Amino acid sequence: MPQRLHPAEGRSGRRRVTPQGVVVAVLTLALMAVGLVPAAAAFRSAPSPAASPSSATAEAAAEQTLTWTGNNSVTAYASAPTTAVAGATTIVFENSVATGNTSGMPHTLTFETSDPQYNSDVDVNITANPFDPNGGRYEVDVVLTPGVYRYYCAFPGHGSMTGLLVVTGGTEDTTPPEVSAQVTGDQNEDGDYIGSATVAVTATDAGSGVDTIEYEIDDLGFQPYTAPVVVDEIGDHSVQYRATDNAGNTSEVGSVQFTVAEPDPVDTTPPDISAAVAGEQDDEGNYVGSATVTVTATDAESGVASVEYALDSGAFQPYTAPVVVTALGAHTVRYRATDNQGNVAPVESVAFTVVEPEPDDTTPPEVSAAVAGDQNEDGEYVGSATVTITASDPGSGVQSIEYSLDGAAFTAYTAPVVVTAAADHTVQYRATDNEGNVSPVEAVQFTVVEPEPEDTTPPEVSAAVAGEQDDEGNYIASATVTITATDAESGVASITYALDGGAFQPYTAPVVVTALGDHTVQYRATDNAGNQAPIESVSFTVVEPEPDDTTPPDISAAVTGDQNEDGEYVGSATVTVTATDAGSGVASVEYNLNGAGFTAYTAPLVVTTFGEHTVQYRATDNEGNVAPVEAVQFTVVEPEPDDTTAPDVSAAVTGDQNEDGDYVGSATVTVTATDAESGVASVAYALDGGSFQPYTAPVVVTALGDHTVQYRATDNAGNTSPVESVTFTVVEPEPDDTTPPDISGAVTGDQNEDGEYVGSATVTITATDAGSGVASVEYNLDGAGFVAYTAPVVVSATGAHTVQFRATDNAGNVAPVESVAFTVVEPEPDDTTPPDVSAAVAGDQNEDGEYVSSATVTVTASDAESGVASIAYALDGGSFQPYTAPVVVTALGDHVVQYRATDNAGNTSPVESVAFTVVEPEPDDTTPPDVSAAVTGSQNPEGDYVGSATVTVTASDTGSGVASVEYNLDGAGFVTYTAPVVVSAVGDHVVQYRATDNAGNVAPVESVSFTVVAVEPDDTTPPVVSGVVSGEQNGAGDYIDSATVTVTATDAESGVASVVYSLDDGAFVPYTAPVVVGAVGEHTVRFRATDNAGNASDVGSVTFTVVERDGDACPDSDTRPTVVIGGLDSLVANVDTGDGCTINDLIDDEGDWASHGAFVRHVTAVATALVADGVITSRERGMLTRTAAQSDVGTTPPAAPAAAPAAASEMSIEEALAYHANHH
């Protein structure tokens, strides 16, 4: 008959194993091993009355409660019911101190299921003792049917503890069961199930209970349903189903339809995995105090199922969060990952060293100050001076900076100090680091003076004409006009000039006039205050130079035209001859095509005849000087077919943009056209709807407003592209930039342990300016003077160096000079030390340490001097070959891998080796995971969840491990389960769930049903809140080492909104998890709750005392690294199980054992208890029991056999307790 545990009866979390705790578990498991307790006994826990919800709020309320109790008697239960009525029933079994059991004796309550003269539809088997985790009290919900049930205690010697329960009556059941079916499986995009579909049929009957369920596939006839039905035949399917209750009522037939499709290929690629080490590092790369290793795994196909790591030589364990390593010394973290198809990535590793932190910082910060501002000729600051203070501390860091102006009290420095008062000033400054070290007080002195009166006087300006003159004062060939302006007040801002009545233009350099004739140059100047000098002028005449030319002209020729890939000219080639003569001028140019004779050159020569050609050319000047004959050669070939494709054309807008994408001040439009056939002939553009004009250079648009530039291109075949356009906006620029650039310098290179740079150091300077942009960067090496910085500065001279640096922006603002200091030393002598090399073998191992199916050998080499050049390996005596990746060995048998490494200096390490064995794999895991679900939340009296319900799904697999968990909410389709599912939609809900292990086994689909209702209005009742203290207690009721306070709040109307608690009169803080109190002494925890309507409960409290644990239970603990049994090494790590006792202490192979079998059963019981408490794995349990069986412990009878019973099968409960207590 289906049974329902109360929500509080779920699995408990992991706890520490203590010798006392092991005794109780070992006793039960040892008795099971020798037949004193049925192996099928089901341990179930129940909350204490104060902590369990009332039966009225249970999901299916029980109609009656039947209670059995036990005491010290082995002849009868202390109390037991004899009659009941049919229907839903809660069975309570309590064997506790409260019911009279003071000896700690366990009892069971077991219902008979195999005798046909008794009802067999209730399968209850509960074992309880006063000292188990639940204090000996358990509950279970069942449905009783009319008839007689027999119950009894299953422990041998308790045979008279038996009785009969007579069940009569009950309301007549005329309602058939409710039955439903859910189809699950991996679905494709069309909703078809890939490979197979699983149909799970669920039936419930609130009356007499469900008797049978039947189903039929594709109309092939009904048959009994006992487990979810897997349909793997490809095609469309229909499954019909029905259920019958114990009163004979049969439900209507329901059905589900679905399609099974072929599966996709299986994922055979392991995950990608990497690890990174983080933490504070010293100069040698060691981690100071601790290092954190973060492992990352990805799998693009089936997804990552698990990640594991092993620290140093420890065993692999699940990776759930970054691993923090604090132990000082060198460490290696190995890691691997498995995907949901069971593919395991090769083991990789990272190595690092953790060192002690440096001693406390006792050095004060270094602090400096710089004064900036507009200075006059005497170095005084005009109008104001700005003092910038800079502090640095390489130890604990700078905490604060303070300054004092002209003897005033020191105040915090948060920004540069601007001083405007006209007078002499002194600014003192100091800095404090985070360790409290204060730097000596330093000071800067300066003077601020009033600015000069407003300038109203224009500049003084003059001009001078220079050049070679003839006797009449005329300038021969050219004249140079130099204009000079001065302004003693605000300074000269600009000079302009105009030549021969033309427009004024900026004067930036002397003006050279070469045109023959009379000339007049006008000029004027403007100062920084806007005063403009009156226009002045200078006049002069330029005449021709005297002839005396004996130099022939300079002459050159260029061949142009459309060329193919071989450099040949397609269709035609144009030869352009250019001649110049600086003396008398060119008189004539001639050319000779293919030896036909020289003829006058008057225009570019177009050659269209196909073939190879030579054009000779020469020139003669007006003095008769003839240039030497020169020549060009080229080939003309036939053109390709006609080009009918227009050019490709595009445009890009560039310029300084603001945050809105507008161009500040101006925008430049660059048009680009290409034509792969005849070539681009012309590009044209039109601005803001104007007419098209030739495009010869980027178009600069300065007018403020929105603009559109249209553009098109035409190729040499006459094809014109469609008109395209770009749109943009030009806005006014921001105000002038007055802030200097930010600048920094960094020194890089190979450093020794003292931080000195070996061989050379590279100084990289970086400057940024958010305003006008950086114009220039300069540096000064060792005081040699500032020079332009264009690339990182490499300093190779040995010795101490200082590099100063500064930057100027495009607005002329100069950053204060900063500097970096460093030392360059000679490199170390040649490397004569071979590399360090090691190898690690990884793979899936069996209990004997052999590698299953394959082993992967990873060779690692390091060389701190010249570096590793190569690694080589040899397998099983074969020749050495290059090692480029981990070596995977799959051949079954014993293997030896030799390895060596060579560094870049040619040093080769000695040959080393690793040995291992590869064996066949164990049979595949064919058992699916165990999976369960629990629904939690605030419930009303009808059991509905108020506001929301949370569904928590739990899965476990002792074989290959759980790969994935999925759930399906209200038939929406299965999705991956990663966290508890919160359902807040009002209405009835069904959550189906299933799990898949790493071997691909899928658990049958199960489900939970529940109802979510809206929060009731006008809730004025506060929540009900209570607190329970738990933990290990001594005889006085005090809690040993720590106590855990669990606060529970319920609200049947609006639901609980929050819970808060206060420890020992402290402030109330949110309660999110049980509160663990470890401080020794008396404590009071107060608590209260508030519901979603704002009603707060009265403050409740619990008071308790925490005491220290008595002395170490195993003061002379056996701390060998592995568990050794009778001299045989089990290879299981000998870990601490709690209270200072290791696994070796608990096994006690040196005790006086009555027989070898008794010792093996003892080891089996201890190992089983350690597995149950999470100390070891099931695999390690097998390694322990096999080693115990192979040992000779107990084969020689002890000198005093009375110290322990001869055989566990003859032990009484009292003898077994005493025996195990004496040994632990």
Coordinates of C-alpha atoms in Angstrom, one line a residue, residues 581-857:
D581 CA 65.0 73.7 -67.0
A582 CA 65.8 76.1 -64.1
G583 CA 68.1 78.2 -66.3
S584 CA 67.0 79.4 -69.6
G585 CA 63.8 77.2 -69.8
V586 CA 62.8 74.3 -72.0
A587 CA 62.8 75.1 -75.7
S588 CA 61.5 71.7 -77.1
V589 CA 60.8 68.1 -76.3
E590 CA 61.1 65.2 -78.8
Y591 CA 60.3 61.5 -78.9
N592 CA 61.0 58.4 -81.0
L593 CA 58.5 55.6 -81.1
N594 CA 59.9 52.1 -81.9
G595 CA 62.9 53.6 -83.9
A596 CA 60.7 55.6 -86.3
G597 CA 62.8 58.7 -85.7
F598 CA 62.6 61.7 -83.4
T599 CA 59.6 64.0 -83.7
A600 CA 58.3 67.0 -81.7
Y601 CA 56.4 66.1 -78.5
T602 CA 53.4 68.4 -78.0
A603 CA 51.0 66.3 -76.0
P604 CA 51.0 62.9 -74.2
L605 CA 51.6 60.1 -76.7
V606 CA 48.8 57.4 -76.9
V607 CA 50.0 54.0 -78.2
T608 CA 47.2 51.6 -79.2
T609 CA 49.1 49.1 -81.3
F610 CA 49.2 45.7 -79.6
G611 CA 52.8 44.5 -78.8
E612 CA 56.0 45.6 -77.2
H613 CA 57.1 49.2 -77.5
T614 CA 60.1 51.5 -76.8
V615 CA 59.7 55.3 -76.6
Q616 CA 63.0 57.3 -76.6
Y617 CA 62.8 61.0 -75.5
R618 CA 65.1 64.1 -75.2
A619 CA 64.7 67.9 -74.5
T620 CA 66.6 71.1 -75.5
D621 CA 66.6 74.3 -73.5
N622 CA 66.7 77.9 -74.8
E623 CA 70.5 78.0 -74.6
G624 CA 70.7 74.9 -76.9
N625 CA 71.7 72.4 -74.2
V626 CA 70.4 68.9 -75.2
A627 CA 69.5 66.3 -72.5
P628 CA 70.8 62.7 -73.0
V629 CA 68.4 60.4 -74.7
E630 CA 66.4 58.2 -72.2
A631 CA 63.7 55.5 -72.9
V632 CA 60.7 53.7 -71.5
Q633 CA 59.6 50.2 -72.5
F634 CA 56.1 48.6 -72.2
T635 CA 53.6 46.2 -73.8
V636 CA 50.0 46.9 -75.0
V637 CA 47.5 44.0 -75.1
E638 CA 43.9 43.6 -76.2
P639 CA 41.3 44.7 -73.6
E640 CA 38.8 42.3 -71.9
P641 CA 35.2 42.4 -73.0
D642 CA 33.2 45.5 -72.4
D643 CA 32.6 46.7 -68.8
T644 CA 28.8 47.0 -68.0
T645 CA 29.1 47.1 -64.2
A646 CA 29.0 50.4 -62.4
P647 CA 31.6 51.1 -59.7
D648 CA 31.1 50.3 -56.0
V649 CA 31.0 53.5 -54.0
S650 CA 30.7 54.2 -50.3
A651 CA 31.1 57.2 -48.0
A652 CA 32.4 57.6 -44.4
V653 CA 31.9 60.5 -42.1
T654 CA 34.7 61.3 -39.6
G655 CA 35.4 63.9 -37.0
D656 CA 35.1 64.6 -33.3
Q657 CA 31.7 63.4 -32.0
N658 CA 29.8 64.2 -28.9
E659 CA 27.7 61.7 -26.8
D660 CA 24.7 62.2 -29.2
G661 CA 26.8 61.2 -32.3
D662 CA 26.9 64.9 -33.6
Y663 CA 30.1 66.1 -35.1
V664 CA 31.7 68.9 -33.1
G665 CA 32.9 71.9 -35.2
S666 CA 33.2 70.1 -38.5
A667 CA 32.6 66.7 -40.2
T668 CA 34.7 65.2 -43.0
V669 CA 33.1 63.1 -45.7
T670 CA 35.4 60.7 -47.5
V671 CA 34.0 59.0 -50.6
T672 CA 35.7 55.8 -51.9
A673 CA 35.0 54.1 -55.3
T674 CA 36.4 51.0 -56.8
D675 CA 35.8 49.3 -60.2
A676 CA 37.4 45.9 -60.9
E677 CA 36.9 46.1 -64.7
S678 CA 37.5 49.4 -66.5
G679 CA 38.5 51.4 -63.4
V680 CA 37.0 54.5 -61.9
A681 CA 36.9 57.5 -64.1
S682 CA 35.3 60.1 -61.8
V683 CA 33.5 60.6 -58.5
A684 CA 30.9 63.4 -57.9
Y685 CA 29.1 64.6 -54.8
A686 CA 26.3 67.1 -53.9
L687 CA 25.9 68.8 -50.5
D688 CA 22.5 69.5 -49.0
G689 CA 20.6 69.2 -52.3
G690 CA 23.0 71.3 -54.3
S691 CA 24.3 70.4 -57.8
F692 CA 26.8 67.5 -58.2
Q693 CA 30.5 68.6 -58.5
P694 CA 33.7 66.6 -58.9
Y695 CA 35.0 64.9 -55.8
T696 CA 38.8 65.3 -55.6
A697 CA 39.4 65.3 -51.8
P698 CA 37.5 64.6 -48.6
V699 CA 34.7 67.2 -48.1
V700 CA 34.9 69.2 -44.9
V701 CA 31.5 70.5 -43.7
T702 CA 31.7 73.3 -41.0
A703 CA 28.3 74.9 -41.2
L704 CA 26.2 74.1 -38.1
G705 CA 23.1 72.0 -38.6
D706 CA 21.8 68.8 -40.3
H707 CA 23.5 67.8 -43.6
T708 CA 23.1 65.3 -46.4
V709 CA 25.9 64.4 -48.8
Q710 CA 24.9 62.5 -52.0
Y711 CA 27.5 60.7 -54.1
R712 CA 28.0 58.6 -57.2
A713 CA 30.9 57.3 -59.4
T714 CA 31.5 56.7 -63.1
D715 CA 33.9 54.1 -64.5
N716 CA 36.0 54.3 -67.7
A717 CA 33.3 52.4 -69.6
G718 CA 30.8 55.1 -68.8
N719 CA 28.8 53.1 -66.1
T720 CA 27.5 55.4 -63.4
S721 CA 26.6 54.0 -59.9
P722 CA 23.2 54.8 -58.3
V723 CA 23.2 57.9 -56.1
E724 CA 23.7 57.1 -52.4
S725 CA 23.9 59.4 -49.4
V726 CA 25.0 59.9 -45.8
T727 CA 23.3 62.1 -43.2
F728 CA 24.9 63.8 -40.2
T729 CA 24.7 66.9 -37.9
V730 CA 27.4 69.5 -37.1
V731 CA 27.2 71.3 -33.7
E732 CA 29.3 74.0 -32.0
P733 CA 32.4 72.8 -30.2
E734 CA 32.6 72.7 -26.4
P735 CA 34.5 75.5 -24.5
D736 CA 38.3 75.6 -24.6
D737 CA 40.2 72.8 -22.9
T738 CA 42.3 74.0 -19.9
T739 CA 43.1 70.7 -18.3
P740 CA 46.5 69.1 -19.0
P741 CA 46.7 65.4 -20.1
D742 CA 46.8 62.4 -17.7
I743 CA 50.2 60.7 -18.1
S744 CA 51.8 57.6 -16.6
G745 CA 54.9 55.5 -17.1
A746 CA 55.4 51.7 -16.7
V747 CA 58.7 49.8 -16.7
T748 CA 58.8 46.2 -18.0
G749 CA 61.4 43.6 -18.6
D750 CA 62.9 40.5 -17.1
Q751 CA 63.5 41.1 -13.4
N752 CA 65.6 39.3 -10.8
E753 CA 64.6 38.6 -7.2
D754 CA 65.6 42.1 -6.2
G755 CA 63.3 43.7 -8.7
E756 CA 66.3 44.8 -10.9
Y757 CA 65.9 44.5 -14.7
V758 CA 68.2 41.9 -16.3
G759 CA 69.9 43.0 -19.5
S760 CA 67.5 45.9 -20.3
A761 CA 64.3 47.7 -19.2
T762 CA 61.5 49.1 -21.4
V763 CA 59.8 52.3 -20.4
T764 CA 56.3 52.7 -21.9
I765 CA 54.6 56.1 -21.4
T766 CA 50.9 56.5 -21.8
A767 CA 49.0 59.8 -22.1
T768 CA 45.3 60.6 -22.5
D769 CA 43.4 63.8 -22.8
A770 CA 39.6 63.8 -22.7
G771 CA 39.4 67.4 -23.9
S772 CA 41.5 68.5 -27.0
G773 CA 43.5 65.3 -27.2
V774 CA 47.2 64.6 -26.7
A775 CA 49.5 66.7 -29.0
S776 CA 52.9 65.4 -27.9
V777 CA 54.8 63.3 -25.3
E778 CA 58.4 63.9 -24.2
Y779 CA 60.8 62.1 -21.9
N780 CA 64.2 62.8 -20.3
L781 CA 66.6 59.9 -19.6
D782 CA 69.0 60.5 -16.7
G783 CA 68.9 64.3 -17.1
A784 CA 70.0 64.3 -20.8
G785 CA 67.1 66.7 -21.7
F786 CA 63.6 66.2 -22.9
V787 CA 63.1 64.6 -26.4
A788 CA 60.0 63.5 -28.2
Y789 CA 58.5 60.1 -27.2
T790 CA 57.4 58.1 -30.2
A791 CA 57.9 54.5 -29.0
P792 CA 58.7 52.6 -25.8
V793 CA 62.2 53.5 -24.6
V794 CA 64.6 50.6 -24.2
V795 CA 67.4 51.2 -21.6
S796 CA 70.2 48.6 -21.7
A797 CA 73.1 50.5 -19.9
T798 CA 73.7 48.8 -16.5
G799 CA 73.1 51.0 -13.5
A800 CA 70.4 53.1 -11.8
H801 CA 68.2 55.2 -14.2
T802 CA 65.5 57.8 -13.9
V803 CA 63.1 58.6 -16.8
Q804 CA 61.1 61.9 -16.5
F805 CA 58.1 62.4 -18.7
R806 CA 55.5 65.0 -19.6
A807 CA 52.7 65.5 -22.1
T808 CA 51.1 68.5 -23.9
D809 CA 47.6 68.6 -25.3
N810 CA 46.3 70.2 -28.5
A811 CA 45.2 73.2 -26.4
G812 CA 48.7 73.8 -25.1
N813 CA 48.1 72.5 -21.6
V814 CA 51.3 70.8 -20.2
A815 CA 51.1 68.0 -17.6
P816 CA 53.4 68.2 -14.5
V817 CA 56.6 66.3 -15.0
E818 CA 56.5 62.7 -13.5
S819 CA 59.2 60.1 -13.3
V820 CA 60.0 56.4 -12.9
A821 CA 63.3 55.0 -11.4
F822 CA 64.8 51.6 -11.9
T823 CA 68.1 49.6 -12.1
V824 CA 69.5 47.6 -15.0
V825 CA 71.9 44.7 -14.2
E826 CA 73.9 42.3 -16.3
P827 CA 72.2 38.9 -17.1
E828 CA 73.0 35.8 -15.2
P829 CA 75.7 33.4 -16.6
D830 CA 74.8 30.5 -18.9
D831 CA 72.3 27.8 -17.9
T832 CA 74.0 24.4 -17.1
T833 CA 71.1 22.9 -15.1
P834 CA 68.8 20.4 -16.8
P835 CA 65.0 20.8 -16.6
D836 CA 62.9 19.5 -13.7
V837 CA 60.6 16.8 -15.2
S838 CA 57.7 14.8 -13.7
A839 CA 54.9 12.6 -14.9
A840 CA 51.4 11.9 -13.6
V841 CA 49.1 9.0 -14.5
A842 CA 45.4 9.7 -14.6
G843 CA 42.2 7.8 -15.4
D844 CA 39.4 5.8 -13.9
Q845 CA 40.9 3.5 -11.3
N846 CA 39.5 0.3 -9.7
E847 CA 39.8 -0.6 -6.1
D848 CA 43.3 -2.1 -6.7
G849 CA 44.6 1.1 -8.2
E850 CA 44.6 -0.3 -11.7
Y851 CA 43.4 1.9 -14.6
V852 CA 40.1 0.9 -16.2
S853 CA 40.1 0.8 -20.0
S854 CA 42.9 3.5 -20.4
A855 CA 45.4 5.5 -18.6
T856 CA 46.6 9.0 -19.5
V857 CA 50.3 10.0 -18.8

